[in-house]
Amino acid sequence: MNFYYSFFVVFSIAFSIHANAQEHPNLILTKSGVETIKKQLGTIPIFDTTLNKVKNAIDQEIASGIHVPIPKDMAGGYTHDRHKKNWITLQQAGVLYQLLADDKYAKYVHDVLKEYAKIYPTLPLHPQTRSYARGKIFWQCLNDSNWLVYVSQAYDCIYDYLSKKERDNLEKNLFIPYANFLSEGSPQFFNRIHNHSTWGNVAVGMIGLVMDNQELIDRALYGLKSDNIDPNQKDNDGGFIKTKGQKTGFLANLDEPFSPDGYYTEGPYYQRYAMYPFMIFAEALQNKKPELKIFEYKNGVLIKAVYALLNLTNANGEFFPLNDGQKGMSYYSRELVSAVNIAYHFGGNDPSLLSIAKQQNRIQLDDTGLSVALGIQQKKAKPFIKKSIELRDGSDGTQGSVGILRSKNQQFGLVMKYTAQGLSHGHYDKLSFSYYNKGNEILQDYGLARFVNIEQKNGGGYLKENKTWAKQSIAHNTIIQDEISHFEGKFKIGSTHHSEKYLFDVSNPKLQIVSAKEDNAYPGTNLHRTMLVLEDNDFENPLVIDVMQFKSKTTHQFDLPFYYNGQIIDTNFEYSSPETLTKVGEKNGYQHLWLEGKSILKEERTLQTTWKTNQTFYTLSTLAKQNDEFLFTRIGANDPNFNLRRDPSFLIRKPKQEEGVFISVVEAHGSYNYVTEIANNAHSNIKKITKNSTKNKNYVSWSILTKKDKKHTFVLCTTDSNNKTSHTITINGKPFSWVGPYTHNKEN
Amino acid sequence: MNFYYSFFVVFSIAFSIHANAQEHPNLILTKSGVETIKKQLGTIPIFDTTLNKVKNAIDQEIASGIHVPIPKDMAGGYTHDRHKKNWITLQQAGVLYQLLADDKYAKYVHDVLKEYAKIYPTLPLHPQTRSYARGKIFWQCLNDSNWLVYVSQAYDCIYDYLSKKERDNLEKNLFIPYANFLSEGSPQFFNRIHNHSTWGNVAVGMIGLVMDNQELIDRALYGLKSDNIDPNQKDNDGGFIKTKGQKTGFLANLDEPFSPDGYYTEGPYYQRYAMYPFMIFAEALQNKKPELKIFEYKNGVLIKAVYALLNLTNANGEFFPLNDGQKGMSYYSRELVSAVNIAYHFGGNDPSLLSIAKQQNRIQLDDTGLSVALGIQQKKAKPFIKKSIELRDGSDGTQGSVGILRSKNQQFGLVMKYTAQGLSHGHYDKLSFSYYNKGNEILQDYGLARFVNIEQKNGGGYLKENKTWAKQSIAHNTIIQDEISHFEGKFKIGSTHHSEKYLFDVSNPKLQIVSAKEDNAYPGTNLHRTMLVLEDNDFENPLVIDVMQFKSKTTHQFDLPFYYNGQIIDTNFEYSSPETLTKVGEKNGYQHLWLEGKSILKEERTLQTTWKTNQTFYTLSTLAKQNDEFLFTRIGANDPNFNLRRDPSFLIRKPKQEEGVFISVVEAHGSYNYVTEIANNAHSNIKKITKNSTKNKNYVSWSILTKKDKKHTFVLCTTDSNNKTSHTITINGKPFSWVGPYTHNKEN
């Protein structure tokens, strides 16, 4: 059997599988798939290796006995970790039973499930009371759902191994009450637009598919018909549970949080988390309900979502930590192994996905994993090229975007965020950006303030510093007015707005541009940020140019921080250094910053600071006016539990202004080698930044003068982004004419 | 010709080469060696790869023209970097001429040397006046010497290509005045015991050998006969130039700073630096003056020194930054490539050196490199096992030691320093230690305060913070009395003392011990530190046990800091957190520490702090008494130029005591995976540390109680380290009898 059928062939095969829908397994593994896999075993390295690893782990686990403790602990505690381990073990043991045809695995799954069936009927709510939706096995329904998504697969695998009586016992005492508890018993959890609900929907749907229980399947797909949720009720993260009249269920969770480009509004970290239930349920639906054509749903948004996620990573495959995201999470996670396998198998066998799968070096033990393993074995893999890309946010793609500019060599990546709020995991950082070089964070997004699953840190849950620091605007590389976060840091306000794309143009690889506006973060103030990546012989590496414009009806203080890493090498200006460290401000995150140094400008000039991260030098050049301030800050104030990293930043402050612009340039230059001790090109190549007078409020213009006196002049029209409009203005007495929203001119 | 001759065969071959001593090349490359290499070219991968890389680099360099600017700049500036580049280019071009027999390389070397010969006769001292021994080409004689060490080799390579007249021009206008300037013209530089002088001696000796100038050779080997150096004169690092009557020259520099174990008193970073001139001159002497038997000198100390250096590295091959040492320097440096090649060739063809050479992945382009390349090609490499080892300090090995304890799996390494001062690059850190896990610094030595060759940081030279911070005792994991550095931080005092080894016993791999005393750091105070590495089933990883005893005639404050890396996860005690950060002290390095938190003990207890570095958890448990203090500090106060890293430490303080002991345990435990988000074993396994009463001042005893109530009791006799002495004492009412200085007992 050739597994390299096209998207449409998949459907016809899926239909033929459907004809045998009553034969188990038929959820993720299929009867015919298992036969094919068995024939190939021992001949496909990556499949065999994964299978062996799983077998070793599960054999060890089975040998340790059966452990189904009465639930008691928070995340990181024994009962939590044990039940979590059980769900994986059960799912994998089920797969082993099918692929290796060894009854010991089926027996083990059955034995464990019997223990759960014994305790479940009388289990009260979990004793830990922290969640807005407490579970029974775990402290929150979310984890109970995780469990059922995996365990449904195990049940499907041993379904035919069990007698009817044995199945009746498990279904009556465990699976049906379990599914009812997660849905009807927990409407505030089940009937939402949120990754939590997706897990809940899929848990109920998966077990419904195994048991052929149409009522549960419908509940999963379309939500509960009634729920009586109070529209003012909030979850633990401060997000609203549900707005009135909102559709719910699995399909609604595909409709709403996913944009047409496959971007998930909560951000990549949670998209990764939700990807597993989305994709695994889609695979199950494709196997059992192909008439739903789930992979074609919303123009194939599920497959697009996998590509979106792969593009939302740095050179090491780590997700950009937009909104709440723990750094280090990457496409090496099991969710992405599964997603890439399913996207390859059901999404047209794109050979570039095989190069990601090769890096992942393991597969999902099913038909999709077999396809991938065979593709790799047959050397079909092609490089996955991450290009500059704009990923729109909002269910119809009109609620802003994430714009990613990458250098030609793929080493440099600039990520600018001008999205919607991102539900309860959203941060208040409109128009923020982060910047990477070869997988290193050069200008970082802080990420979340949480140590996931580390018990000592608040049971592994969100720390209060997530609210007081990580979500605040000052924790990001974006503009802050009067030391107040965007939308006053209020979810109710933030979640009704989004930024507006102005321009995203990557047609010229030598000068890429992203530009967006934000008019609601501060009522009465218009913000407009434009970022360019220039590749030019005058500079060793791509240059990041940042033009942050602001205009208000009244006078305010405007701050623009840059969170760098590493050691300051040099500055071209004087500053004062305090004898004692005091916090930069009183609230909205400022109370977490120490002030390490300060300069108040006596006259307009280009301020430069050079630092070194790992083995590369970087220089931030910024045009400052008289009375502007340059602050050296460091995170760590008001942090008695050492919950925050002691990371530094440069903070450029324009006090008391109505209107203005921050024009800054970030250069990566040179190198330092700790073995040869050779420092190359340790100095900035920029002499000066100037702002040019345009005498026309619809334009902004600036020039960058290099140390070799090459002058790069830029003009941007800020009111018309049409790329066919002609413009003519005079700058410094010189006429400029061009077509489209911006121009760049180089003089020697 | 078989290159795998033994140590003695080498000598006889060397003698036969000597017979043709007037034929060039005969310094590093030899006529017969070149013939052998030429025959093998194209057949030995690692040699060919290195040769190709060098050829490409030199071809590019030659194509760029000849650049011999009038000297002007400090390190990091153009003329400095250019002349530095020239020395390497010339040396390598010389080698290429010999190996590839292409006249273009000889012509290039000659052309460049002619330019030097033109400017040298009228060159004044270098205009930069910072050095105690200013050079002519560079700001310091040291770099001028570097130049001549390399360029002598180039001259030897093209010697026969030049006419007598051409040679006369170079010798008269360049080499002879150059050698005279470095020696007679700079006695304060040339006639010392110091790595500077070694470079100077070797520079003069190398050019002497090429020119067969016995006067220069003798000067190099035995120093200047008279120098008129003021015994109070100091160099830029604050070290004395010369004590009265001290022997000088190359051989004296082998005699004195090297211990019989091959440890170089300045520390590994400078030993690495000095290794090149030591080894390359030894190779030249072996080729031209085999009767000196230089590799047998002082019981083969040069070969031993190479092994010492390899053992003074962490799992990544990076040198322990004892004394002034820039972190990141490793055995991948060119000096160590050369040293390992020469040690392999002239030191008995030890196959374990080949595994280091394989990692280095390049060789020295001469006979020694050919030997290594052939050895690797013939798959003779064996692993280089780094074991626990004590390296004695002092010319006769009686001035203390560096003790290194490594775990069986080689992942954990504890380095304790109880050496002599280490000349002008020494730090005031008697009995200090550092601790590594898999190449990561767990408890770090700060290293130096310098950015070598980064011009913006004081021209790449030592920063004033090297004196105010890095050299001070508080910058190290050692005990400090009354916030004053050891020996008052005075070189004059420090350089007349060394610590005394008490015990170094690694015969039992399950319990290794190092112990040393220091009675001179604070007059009237006796310090005794004992560190143990215990490998036991009760603990996941080797346990570090640290027993720091102090006894004084009067009352003092004693501090013991631990410089960790990473993020604090948890503490088992309350502490206060200041609203503003103030410095911990006024001077001796304390002025550079911010106080981030403080606890004053109300009663005796075991204080525990858990932190995470990368993906591993660590816990420091320490027994504290009533009124003891636990401080959380961070480097960075009084550092307006951001010259210091913002690294944190725990500081345990015992105020107002005459006598006492710090008993601490460092555990490495568990792991955190950022992709699976699984935290394993995130908690310490230790419940309690207790000090046991021995009722005998000659013993110290303590117990460690695990959370599973396993009790490990230790007794150390502190006055008799004889391993045959029998001891019997009663502890907690229980009799203990054993033989040797210490015992360990485990109870369930």
Tab-separated table of N, CA and C in Angstrom, chain B residues 283-380:
chain	number	residue	atom	x	y	z
B	283	GLU	N	60.747	22.306	21.429
B	283	GLU	CA	60.828	21.557	20.174
B	283	GLU	C	62.037	22.023	19.362
B	284	ALA	N	62.239	23.345	19.307
B	284	ALA	CA	63.373	23.886	18.559
B	284	ALA	C	64.698	23.444	19.170
B	285	LEU	N	64.754	23.491	20.504
B	285	LEU	CA	65.988	23.061	21.182
B	285	LEU	C	66.236	21.579	20.940
B	286	GLN	N	65.156	20.796	20.980
B	286	GLN	CA	65.298	19.368	20.753
B	286	GLN	C	65.835	19.120	19.341
B	287	ASN	N	65.396	19.953	18.400
B	287	ASN	CA	65.866	19.796	17.017
B	287	ASN	C	67.301	20.260	16.839
B	288	LYS	N	67.643	21.367	17.504
B	288	LYS	CA	68.960	21.949	17.238
B	288	LYS	C	69.982	21.679	18.330
B	289	LYS	N	69.504	21.489	19.546
B	289	LYS	CA	70.442	21.275	20.669
B	289	LYS	C	69.989	20.058	21.475
B	290	PRO	N	69.934	18.910	20.827
B	290	PRO	CA	69.398	17.734	21.527
B	290	PRO	C	70.206	17.366	22.759
B	291	GLU	N	71.433	17.811	22.784
B	291	GLU	CA	72.260	17.477	23.946
B	291	GLU	C	71.703	18.092	25.229
B	292	LEU	N	70.852	19.094	25.097
B	292	LEU	CA	70.230	19.702	26.282
B	292	LEU	C	69.180	18.786	26.906
B	293	LYS	N	68.680	17.836	26.136
B	293	LYS	CA	67.613	16.920	26.604
B	293	LYS	C	66.503	17.690	27.313
B	294	ILE	N	66.018	18.692	26.613
B	294	ILE	CA	65.085	19.616	27.249
B	294	ILE	C	63.803	18.937	27.726
B	295	PHE	N	63.350	17.912	27.003
B	295	PHE	CA	62.091	17.262	27.433
B	295	PHE	C	62.303	16.375	28.670
B	296	GLU	N	63.565	16.135	29.032
B	296	GLU	CA	63.816	15.397	30.271
B	296	GLU	C	64.080	16.342	31.441
B	297	TYR	N	64.219	17.605	31.123
B	297	TYR	CA	64.576	18.601	32.130
B	297	TYR	C	63.588	18.567	33.298
B	298	LYS	N	64.110	18.618	34.506
B	298	LYS	CA	63.284	18.589	35.721
B	298	LYS	C	62.296	17.423	35.671
B	299	ASN	N	62.813	16.230	35.429
B	299	ASN	CA	61.981	15.022	35.359
B	299	ASN	C	60.831	15.120	34.353
B	300	GLY	N	61.131	15.746	33.239
B	300	GLY	CA	60.109	15.791	32.177
B	300	GLY	C	58.966	16.732	32.478
B	301	VAL	N	59.289	17.861	33.122
B	301	VAL	CA	58.207	18.742	33.594
B	301	VAL	C	57.376	19.329	32.454
B	302	LEU	N	57.981	19.505	31.277
B	302	LEU	CA	57.218	20.108	30.175
B	302	LEU	C	56.083	19.201	29.728
B	303	ILE	N	56.359	17.928	29.606
B	303	ILE	CA	55.306	16.987	29.198
B	303	ILE	C	54.258	16.889	30.319
B	304	LYS	N	54.735	16.834	31.565
B	304	LYS	CA	53.795	16.800	32.693
B	304	LYS	C	52.880	18.028	32.702
B	305	ALA	N	53.460	19.152	32.308
B	305	ALA	CA	52.680	20.396	32.310
B	305	ALA	C	51.503	20.299	31.339
B	306	VAL	N	51.702	19.608	30.235
B	306	VAL	CA	50.604	19.460	29.272
B	306	VAL	C	49.477	18.641	29.898
B	307	TYR	N	49.849	17.553	30.571
B	307	TYR	CA	48.823	16.744	31.245
B	307	TYR	C	48.137	17.525	32.358
B	308	ALA	N	48.925	18.302	33.093
B	308	ALA	CA	48.335	19.119	34.166
B	308	ALA	C	47.275	20.041	33.579
B	309	LEU	N	47.612	20.681	32.479
B	309	LEU	CA	46.668	21.609	31.849
B	309	LEU	C	45.401	20.906	31.392
B	310	LEU	N	45.562	19.735	30.794
B	310	LEU	CA	44.381	19.006	30.328
B	310	LEU	C	43.500	18.608	31.499
B	311	ASN	N	44.116	18.332	32.630
B	311	ASN	CA	43.339	17.981	33.814
B	311	ASN	C	42.700	19.191	34.484
B	312	LEU	N	43.212	20.364	34.182
B	312	LEU	CA	42.668	21.588	34.782
B	312	LEU	C	41.525	22.159	33.942
B	313	THR	N	40.721	21.280	33.346
B	313	THR	CA	39.599	21.729	32.512
B	313	THR	C	38.306	21.070	32.961
B	314	ASN	N	37.198	21.724	32.648
B	314	ASN	CA	35.892	21.144	32.906
B	314	ASN	C	35.500	20.199	31.756
B	315	ALA	N	34.293	19.686	31.799
B	315	ALA	CA	33.885	18.671	30.824
B	315	ALA	C	33.862	19.210	29.390
B	316	ASN	N	33.833	20.545	29.240
B	316	ASN	CA	33.881	21.126	27.893
B	316	ASN	C	35.296	21.447	27.443
B	317	GLY	N	36.269	21.094	28.272
B	317	GLY	CA	37.645	21.410	27.913
B	317	GLY	C	38.046	22.830	28.265
B	318	GLU	N	37.195	23.538	29.030
B	318	GLU	CA	37.519	24.917	29.423
B	318	GLU	C	38.326	24.923	30.723
B	319	PHE	N	39.344	25.762	30.760
B	319	PHE	CA	40.203	25.813	31.947
B	319	PHE	C	39.449	26.355	33.153
B	320	PHE	N	39.726	25.784	34.310
B	320	PHE	CA	39.221	26.367	35.551
B	320	PHE	C	39.817	27.763	35.675
B	321	PRO	N	38.997	28.786	35.907
B	321	PRO	CA	39.515	30.164	35.906
B	321	PRO	C	40.161	30.550	37.224
B	322	LEU	N	41.105	29.742	37.679
B	322	LEU	CA	41.829	30.073	38.906
B	322	LEU	C	42.686	31.307	38.662
B	323	ASN	N	42.818	32.160	39.692
B	323	ASN	CA	43.554	33.426	39.562
B	323	ASN	C	42.991	34.206	38.381
B	324	ASP	N	43.823	35.041	37.748
B	324	ASP	CA	43.337	35.771	36.570
B	324	ASP	C	43.159	34.787	35.424
B	325	GLY	N	41.928	34.550	35.055
B	325	GLY	CA	41.670	33.642	33.929
B	325	GLY	C	40.388	34.058	33.255
B	326	GLN	N	40.414	34.209	31.934
B	326	GLN	CA	39.173	34.559	31.225
B	326	GLN	C	38.412	33.272	30.923
B	327	LYS	N	37.177	33.269	31.360
B	327	LYS	CA	36.361	32.069	31.144
B	327	LYS	C	36.149	31.800	29.668
B	328	GLY	N	36.076	30.550	29.323
B	328	GLY	CA	35.832	30.173	27.928
B	328	GLY	C	37.100	29.717	27.237
B	329	MET	N	38.258	30.128	27.788
B	329	MET	CA	39.517	29.669	27.208
B	329	MET	C	39.628	28.167	27.452
B	330	SER	N	40.078	27.444	26.451
B	330	SER	CA	39.987	25.991	26.543
B	330	SER	C	41.124	25.282	25.823
B	331	TYR	N	41.095	23.980	25.871
B	331	TYR	CA	42.138	23.237	25.158
B	331	TYR	C	41.889	23.194	23.659
B	332	TYR	N	40.939	23.987	23.197
B	332	TYR	CA	40.786	24.168	21.753
B	332	TYR	C	41.668	25.312	21.240
B	333	SER	N	42.369	25.977	22.145
B	333	SER	CA	43.210	27.102	21.744
B	333	SER	C	44.424	26.605	20.963
B	334	ARG	N	44.995	27.485	20.146
B	334	ARG	CA	46.141	27.062	19.333
B	334	ARG	C	47.323	26.647	20.193
B	335	GLU	N	47.459	27.274	21.367
B	335	GLU	CA	48.574	26.906	22.239
B	335	GLU	C	48.467	25.438	22.651
B	336	LEU	N	47.242	24.999	22.884
B	336	LEU	CA	47.071	23.610	23.342
B	336	LEU	C	47.121	22.630	22.173
B	337	VAL	N	46.742	23.079	20.999
B	337	VAL	CA	46.925	22.220	19.826
B	337	VAL	C	48.415	21.933	19.696
B	338	SER	N	49.193	22.998	19.744
B	338	SER	CA	50.645	22.853	19.663
B	338	SER	C	51.181	21.981	20.793
B	339	ALA	N	50.746	22.267	22.018
B	339	ALA	CA	51.279	21.543	23.181
B	339	ALA	C	50.935	20.060	23.116
B	340	VAL	N	49.701	19.756	22.743
B	340	VAL	CA	49.287	18.350	22.691
B	340	VAL	C	50.064	17.626	21.583
B	341	ASN	N	50.263	18.298	20.456
B	341	ASN	CA	51.023	17.682	19.358
B	341	ASN	C	52.454	17.397	19.787
B	342	ILE	N	53.084	18.387	20.398
B	342	ILE	CA	54.482	18.228	20.810
B	342	ILE	C	54.588	17.169	21.899
B	343	ALA	N	53.633	17.185	22.847
B	343	ALA	CA	53.674	16.196	23.935
B	343	ALA	C	53.458	14.787	23.388
B	344	TYR	N	52.628	14.668	22.388
B	344	TYR	CA	52.413	13.344	21.794
B	344	TYR	C	53.691	12.874	21.095
B	345	HIS	N	54.273	13.748	20.316
B	345	HIS	CA	55.422	13.395	19.490
B	345	HIS	C	56.668	13.128	20.321
B	346	PHE	N	56.920	14.009	21.279
B	346	PHE	CA	58.154	13.901	22.060
B	346	PHE	C	57.941	13.231	23.408
B	347	GLY	N	56.697	12.904	23.741
B	347	GLY	CA	56.420	12.400	25.090
B	347	GLY	C	55.971	10.957	25.125
B	348	GLY	N	56.219	10.214	24.091
B	348	GLY	CA	55.949	8.783	24.175
B	348	GLY	C	54.689	8.331	23.464
B	349	ASN	N	54.134	9.155	22.604
B	349	ASN	CA	52.970	8.756	21.789
B	349	ASN	C	51.820	8.196	22.603
B	350	ASP	N	51.434	8.925	23.633
B	350	ASP	CA	50.306	8.483	24.472
B	350	ASP	C	49.007	8.556	23.663
B	351	PRO	N	48.349	7.425	23.429
B	351	PRO	CA	47.146	7.437	22.573
B	351	PRO	C	45.988	8.248	23.149
B	352	SER	N	45.991	8.487	24.479
B	352	SER	CA	44.885	9.277	25.038
B	352	SER	C	44.984	10.737	24.594
B	353	LEU	N	46.187	11.191	24.257
B	353	LEU	CA	46.314	12.560	23.741
B	353	LEU	C	45.655	12.688	22.372
B	354	LEU	N	45.590	11.582	21.653
B	354	LEU	CA	44.968	11.636	20.325
B	354	LEU	C	43.475	11.949	20.413
B	355	SER	N	42.842	11.497	21.503
B	355	SER	CA	41.402	11.803	21.619
B	355	SER	C	41.194	13.305	21.832
B	356	ILE	N	42.119	13.951	22.529
B	356	ILE	CA	42.052	15.412	22.668
B	356	ILE	C	42.296	16.043	21.293
B	357	ALA	N	43.300	15.566	20.597
B	357	ALA	CA	43.622	16.125	19.274
B	357	ALA	C	42.441	15.959	18.319
B	358	LYS	N	41.743	14.839	18.425
B	358	LYS	CA	40.563	14.624	17.573
B	358	LYS	C	39.511	15.692	17.842
B	359	GLN	N	39.287	15.974	19.131
B	359	GLN	CA	38.337	17.033	19.469
B	359	GLN	C	38.825	18.379	18.939
B	360	GLN	N	40.115	18.617	19.063
B	360	GLN	CA	40.661	19.900	18.581
B	360	GLN	C	40.476	20.015	17.072
B	361	ASN	N	40.555	18.881	16.400
B	361	ASN	CA	40.270	18.802	14.966
B	361	ASN	C	41.187	19.662	14.103
B	362	ARG	N	42.391	19.911	14.572
B	362	ARG	CA	43.427	20.543	13.750
B	362	ARG	C	44.771	20.200	14.360
B	363	ILE	N	45.799	20.402	13.610
B	363	ILE	CA	47.119	20.028	14.133
B	363	ILE	C	48.116	21.133	13.826
B	364	GLN	N	49.293	20.997	14.401
B	364	GLN	CA	50.384	21.912	14.110
B	364	GLN	C	51.053	21.405	12.829
B	365	LEU	N	51.320	22.302	11.909
B	365	LEU	CA	51.829	21.863	10.597
B	365	LEU	C	53.320	21.576	10.659
B	366	ASP	N	53.685	20.509	11.346
B	366	ASP	CA	55.088	20.107	11.411
B	366	ASP	C	55.154	18.611	11.715
B	367	ASP	N	56.326	18.126	12.051
B	367	ASP	CA	56.485	16.696	12.346
B	367	ASP	C	55.542	16.229	13.442
B	368	THR	N	55.373	17.066	14.459
B	368	THR	CA	54.559	16.640	15.600
B	368	THR	C	53.102	16.511	15.175
B	369	GLY	N	52.640	17.455	14.368
B	369	GLY	CA	51.271	17.387	13.857
B	369	GLY	C	51.085	16.185	12.947
B	370	LEU	N	52.120	15.878	12.195
B	370	LEU	CA	52.033	14.708	11.322
B	370	LEU	C	51.891	13.429	12.155
B	371	SER	N	52.665	13.337	13.216
B	371	SER	CA	52.553	12.172	14.107
B	371	SER	C	51.129	12.017	14.603
B	372	VAL	N	50.558	13.138	15.052
B	372	VAL	CA	49.200	13.105	15.596
B	372	VAL	C	48.208	12.715	14.504
B	373	ALA	N	48.347	13.323	13.339
B	373	ALA	CA	47.415	13.042	12.245
B	373	ALA	C	47.484	11.568	11.858
B	374	LEU	N	48.678	11.037	11.812
B	374	LEU	CA	48.813	9.621	11.471
B	374	LEU	C	48.219	8.739	12.568
B	375	GLY	N	48.474	9.104	13.807
B	375	GLY	CA	47.922	8.324	14.922
B	375	GLY	C	46.401	8.274	14.868
B	376	ILE	N	45.805	9.417	14.567
B	376	ILE	CA	44.337	9.457	14.467
B	376	ILE	C	43.876	8.634	13.278
B	377	GLN	N	44.562	8.813	12.173
B	377	GLN	CA	44.188	8.073	10.963
B	377	GLN	C	44.246	6.569	11.224
B	378	GLN	N	45.227	6.158	11.997
B	378	GLN	CA	45.386	4.722	12.273
B	378	GLN	C	44.534	4.275	13.461
B	379	LYS	N	43.598	5.130	13.857
B	379	LYS	CA	42.619	4.797	14.898
B	379	LYS	C	43.273	4.355	16.206
B	380	LYS	N	44.341	5.035	16.554
B	380	LYS	CA	45.026	4.691	17.802
B	380	LYS	C	44.463	5.444	19.005
